[in-house]
Coordinates of C-alpha atoms in Angstrom, one line a residue:
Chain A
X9 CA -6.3 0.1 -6.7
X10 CA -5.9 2.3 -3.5
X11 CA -3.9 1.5 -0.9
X12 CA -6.2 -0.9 1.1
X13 CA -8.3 0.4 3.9
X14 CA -8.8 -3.1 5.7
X15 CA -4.7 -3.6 6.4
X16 CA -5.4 -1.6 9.6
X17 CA -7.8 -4.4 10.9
X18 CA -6.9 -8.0 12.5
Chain B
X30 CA -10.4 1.4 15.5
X31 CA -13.8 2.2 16.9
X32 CA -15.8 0.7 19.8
X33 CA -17.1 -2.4 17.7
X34 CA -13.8 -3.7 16.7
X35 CA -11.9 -3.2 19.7
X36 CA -14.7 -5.0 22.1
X37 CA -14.5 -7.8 18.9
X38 CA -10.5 -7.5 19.4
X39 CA -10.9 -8.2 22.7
X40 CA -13.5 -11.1 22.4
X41 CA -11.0 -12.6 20.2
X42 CA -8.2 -12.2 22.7
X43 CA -10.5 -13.8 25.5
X44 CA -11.7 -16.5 23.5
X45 CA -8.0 -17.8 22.8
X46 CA -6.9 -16.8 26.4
X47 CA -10.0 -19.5 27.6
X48 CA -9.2 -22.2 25.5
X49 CA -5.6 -22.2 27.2
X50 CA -7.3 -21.7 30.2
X51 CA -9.3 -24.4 29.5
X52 CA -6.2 -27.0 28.0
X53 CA -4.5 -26.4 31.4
X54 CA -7.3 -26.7 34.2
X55 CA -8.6 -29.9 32.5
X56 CA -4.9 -30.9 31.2
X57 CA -6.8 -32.3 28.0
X58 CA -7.5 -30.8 24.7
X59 CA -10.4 -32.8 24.1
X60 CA -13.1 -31.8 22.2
X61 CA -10.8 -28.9 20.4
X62 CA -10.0 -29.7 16.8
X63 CA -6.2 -29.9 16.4
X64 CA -7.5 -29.1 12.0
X65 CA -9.4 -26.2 13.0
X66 CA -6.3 -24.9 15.4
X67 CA -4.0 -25.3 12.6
X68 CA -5.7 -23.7 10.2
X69 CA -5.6 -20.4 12.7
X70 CA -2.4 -20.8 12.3
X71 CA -2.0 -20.9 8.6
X72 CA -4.4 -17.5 8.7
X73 CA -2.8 -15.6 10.8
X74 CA 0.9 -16.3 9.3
X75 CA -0.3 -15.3 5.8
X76 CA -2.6 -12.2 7.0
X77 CA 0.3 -10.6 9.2
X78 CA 3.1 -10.7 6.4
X79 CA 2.5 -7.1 6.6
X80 CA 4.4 -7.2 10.2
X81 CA 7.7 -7.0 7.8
X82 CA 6.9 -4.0 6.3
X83 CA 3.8 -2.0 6.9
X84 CA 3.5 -0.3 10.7
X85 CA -0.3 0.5 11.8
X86 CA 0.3 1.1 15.2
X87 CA 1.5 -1.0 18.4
X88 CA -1.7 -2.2 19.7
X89 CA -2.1 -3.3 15.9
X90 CA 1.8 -4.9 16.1
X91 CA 1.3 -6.6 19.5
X92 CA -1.9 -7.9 18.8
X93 CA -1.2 -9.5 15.8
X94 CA 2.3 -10.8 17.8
X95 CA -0.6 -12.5 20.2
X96 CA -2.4 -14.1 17.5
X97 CA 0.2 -15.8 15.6
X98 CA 2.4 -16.2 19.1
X99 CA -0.6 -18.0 20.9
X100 CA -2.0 -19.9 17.5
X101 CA 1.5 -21.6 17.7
X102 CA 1.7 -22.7 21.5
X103 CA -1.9 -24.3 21.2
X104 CA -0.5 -26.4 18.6
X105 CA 2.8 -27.1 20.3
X106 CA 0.3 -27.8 23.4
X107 CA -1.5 -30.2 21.5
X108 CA 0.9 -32.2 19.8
X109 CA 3.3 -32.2 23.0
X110 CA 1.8 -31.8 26.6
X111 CA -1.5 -32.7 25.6
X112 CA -1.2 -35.5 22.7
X113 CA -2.5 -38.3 24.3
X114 CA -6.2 -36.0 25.1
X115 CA -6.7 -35.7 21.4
X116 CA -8.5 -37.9 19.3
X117 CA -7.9 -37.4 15.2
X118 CA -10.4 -40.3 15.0
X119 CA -13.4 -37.6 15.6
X120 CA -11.3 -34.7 13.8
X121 CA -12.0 -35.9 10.2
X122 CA -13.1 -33.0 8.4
X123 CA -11.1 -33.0 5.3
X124 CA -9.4 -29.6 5.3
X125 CA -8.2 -29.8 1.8
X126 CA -11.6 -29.3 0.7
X127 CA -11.3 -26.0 2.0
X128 CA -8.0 -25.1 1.5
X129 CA -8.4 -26.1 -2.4
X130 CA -11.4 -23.3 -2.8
X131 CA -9.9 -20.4 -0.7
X132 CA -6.5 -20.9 -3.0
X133 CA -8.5 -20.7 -5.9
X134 CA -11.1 -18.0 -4.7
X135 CA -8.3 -16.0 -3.2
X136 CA -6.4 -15.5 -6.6
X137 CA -9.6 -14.3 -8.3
X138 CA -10.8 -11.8 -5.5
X139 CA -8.3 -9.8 -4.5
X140 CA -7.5 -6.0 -4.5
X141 CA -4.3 -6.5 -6.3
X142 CA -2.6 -9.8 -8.2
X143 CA 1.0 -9.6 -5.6
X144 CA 2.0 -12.2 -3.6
X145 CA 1.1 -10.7 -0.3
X146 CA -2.3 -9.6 -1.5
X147 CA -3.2 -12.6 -2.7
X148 CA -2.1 -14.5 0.5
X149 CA -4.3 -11.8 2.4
X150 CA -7.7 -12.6 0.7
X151 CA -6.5 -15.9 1.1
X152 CA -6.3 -15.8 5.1
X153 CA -9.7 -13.6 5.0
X154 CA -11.4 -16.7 3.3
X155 CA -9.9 -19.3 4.7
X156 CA -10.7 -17.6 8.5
X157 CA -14.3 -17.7 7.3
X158 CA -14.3 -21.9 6.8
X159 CA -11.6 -22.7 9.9
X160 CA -14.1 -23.2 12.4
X161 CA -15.6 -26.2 10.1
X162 CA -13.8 -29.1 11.4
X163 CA -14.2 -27.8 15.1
X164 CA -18.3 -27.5 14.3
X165 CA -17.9 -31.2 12.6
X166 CA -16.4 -32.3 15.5
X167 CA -18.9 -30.4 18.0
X168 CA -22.0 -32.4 15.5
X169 CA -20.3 -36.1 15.8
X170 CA -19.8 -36.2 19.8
X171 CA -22.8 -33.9 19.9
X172 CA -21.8 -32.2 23.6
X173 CA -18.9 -30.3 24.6
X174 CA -17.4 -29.0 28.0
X175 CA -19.3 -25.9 29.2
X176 CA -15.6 -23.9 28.6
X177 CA -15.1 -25.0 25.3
X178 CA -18.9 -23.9 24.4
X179 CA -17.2 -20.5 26.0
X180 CA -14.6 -20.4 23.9
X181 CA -16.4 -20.8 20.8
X182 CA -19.5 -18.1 21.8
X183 CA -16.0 -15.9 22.0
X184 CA -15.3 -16.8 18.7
X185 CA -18.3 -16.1 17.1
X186 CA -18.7 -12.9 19.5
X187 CA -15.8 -11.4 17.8
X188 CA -16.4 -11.9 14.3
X189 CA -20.4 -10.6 15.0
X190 CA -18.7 -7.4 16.6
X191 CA -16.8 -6.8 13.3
X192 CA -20.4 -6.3 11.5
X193 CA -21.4 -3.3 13.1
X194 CA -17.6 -2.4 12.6
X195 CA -17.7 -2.3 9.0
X196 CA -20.9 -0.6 9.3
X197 CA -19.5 2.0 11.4
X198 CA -16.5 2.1 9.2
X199 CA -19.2 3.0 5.6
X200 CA -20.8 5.9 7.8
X201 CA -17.6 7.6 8.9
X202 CA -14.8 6.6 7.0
X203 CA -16.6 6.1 3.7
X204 CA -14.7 2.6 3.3
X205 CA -15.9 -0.8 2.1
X206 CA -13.8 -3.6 1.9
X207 CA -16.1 -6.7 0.0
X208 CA -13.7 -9.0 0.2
X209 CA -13.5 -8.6 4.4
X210 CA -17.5 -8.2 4.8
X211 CA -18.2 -11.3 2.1
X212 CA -16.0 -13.4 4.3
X213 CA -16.7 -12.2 7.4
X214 CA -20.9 -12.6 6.6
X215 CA -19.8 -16.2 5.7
X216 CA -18.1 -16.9 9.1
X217 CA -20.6 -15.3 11.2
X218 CA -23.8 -17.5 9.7
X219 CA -21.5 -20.5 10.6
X220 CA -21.7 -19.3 14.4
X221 CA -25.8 -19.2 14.1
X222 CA -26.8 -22.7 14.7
X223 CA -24.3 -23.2 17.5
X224 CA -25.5 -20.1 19.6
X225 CA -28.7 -20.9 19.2
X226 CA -27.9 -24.0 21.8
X227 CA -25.3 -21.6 23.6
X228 CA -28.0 -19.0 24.4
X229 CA -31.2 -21.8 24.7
X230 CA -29.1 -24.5 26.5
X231 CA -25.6 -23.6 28.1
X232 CA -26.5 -20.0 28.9
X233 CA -29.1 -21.2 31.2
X234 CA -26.8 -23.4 33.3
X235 CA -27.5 -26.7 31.2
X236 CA -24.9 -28.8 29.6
X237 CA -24.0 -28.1 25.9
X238 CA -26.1 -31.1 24.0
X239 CA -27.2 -31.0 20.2
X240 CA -30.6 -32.8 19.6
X241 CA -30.1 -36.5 18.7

């Protein structure tokens, strides 16, 4: 998969 | 980051900054669930692995410094300084029963099958359940102190504000993440029931009582 948008939120 | 998750951020922030505030002016952790406190703990070391090797950007590195720096001292509060306030008799939600599922959910839902993925999902779902054994404890004495109702409309405040986040996020960005808005729908109905006494009761000076 892509590189996971979520790993910038807490 | 956009408006929505920074204000949630920050609700986040102030709710743990109140339930220090709250340990040290009544010197007593009463009514906080030492389970539910752990469990924080346990999310936020798995979720911020990433600290090791991925950089977002410092407000992203300090906050998440906060959150696994302050989950900590509320234990070390708790089991030190303020032992003798805490009662496991009335904190007997079995958290095995929710650490079992989110292991199990967690390595079937996840955006890849590595380690630090899989412990990810993991801390998204178990965030969702942590504030069980505080809510069982909340339903078996059936009040709480005005600042611990404070603490847990914080709480809830923050994970609401992530909503219109993600929302925000679909419109702009074009990004969904399932796994993050599945969980985070989860934890957010868990807050409904309590604020409907914060807003009914508490917010209009009374003291936090559930119906017998």
């Amino acid at each position: 998969g892509k590189e996971c948008s979520h790993h910038d939120e807490l | 980051m956009n408006l929505f998750r920074f204000l949630g951020d920050t609700a986040h922030l102030a709710s743990i900054l109140v339930l220090i505030h709250k340990m040290h002016t009544t010197k007593s952790c009463r009514g906080i669930s030492f389970k539910t406190q752990a469990l924080y703990v346990a999310v936020f070391v798995t979720r911020y692995l990433d600290l090791f090797y991925r950089w977002v950007s410092l407000y992203n590195f300090f906050m998440k410094l906060f959150f696994i720096g302050s989950s900590c001292y509320i234990l070390f509060l708790m089991k030190t300084k303020f032992r003798p306030t805490q009662d496991p008799a009335i904190d007997t939600f079995r958290i095995e029963y929710l650490l079992g599922p989110c292991t199990v959910i967690a390595l079937i839902f996840n955006y890849k099958f590595s380690p630090t993925e899989i412990l990810w999902s993991f801390s998204i779902f178990l965030e969702s359940v942590a504030i069980l054994p505080q809510l069982f404890l909340l339903q078996r004495t059936g009040e709480a102190e005005t600042i611990t109702t404070h603490y847990l409309a914080a709480l809830g405040i923050y994970r609401a504000l992530y909503i219109p986040n993600w929302i925000y996020r679909y419109f702009t960005e074009g990004v969904v993440d399932p796994i993050a808005i599945t969980a985070g729908l989860v934890q957010t109905g868990l807050y409904i029931d309590f604020f409907y006494v914060y807003v009914t009761k508490v917010l209009q000076g009374q003291k936090f009582e559930l119906p017998a």
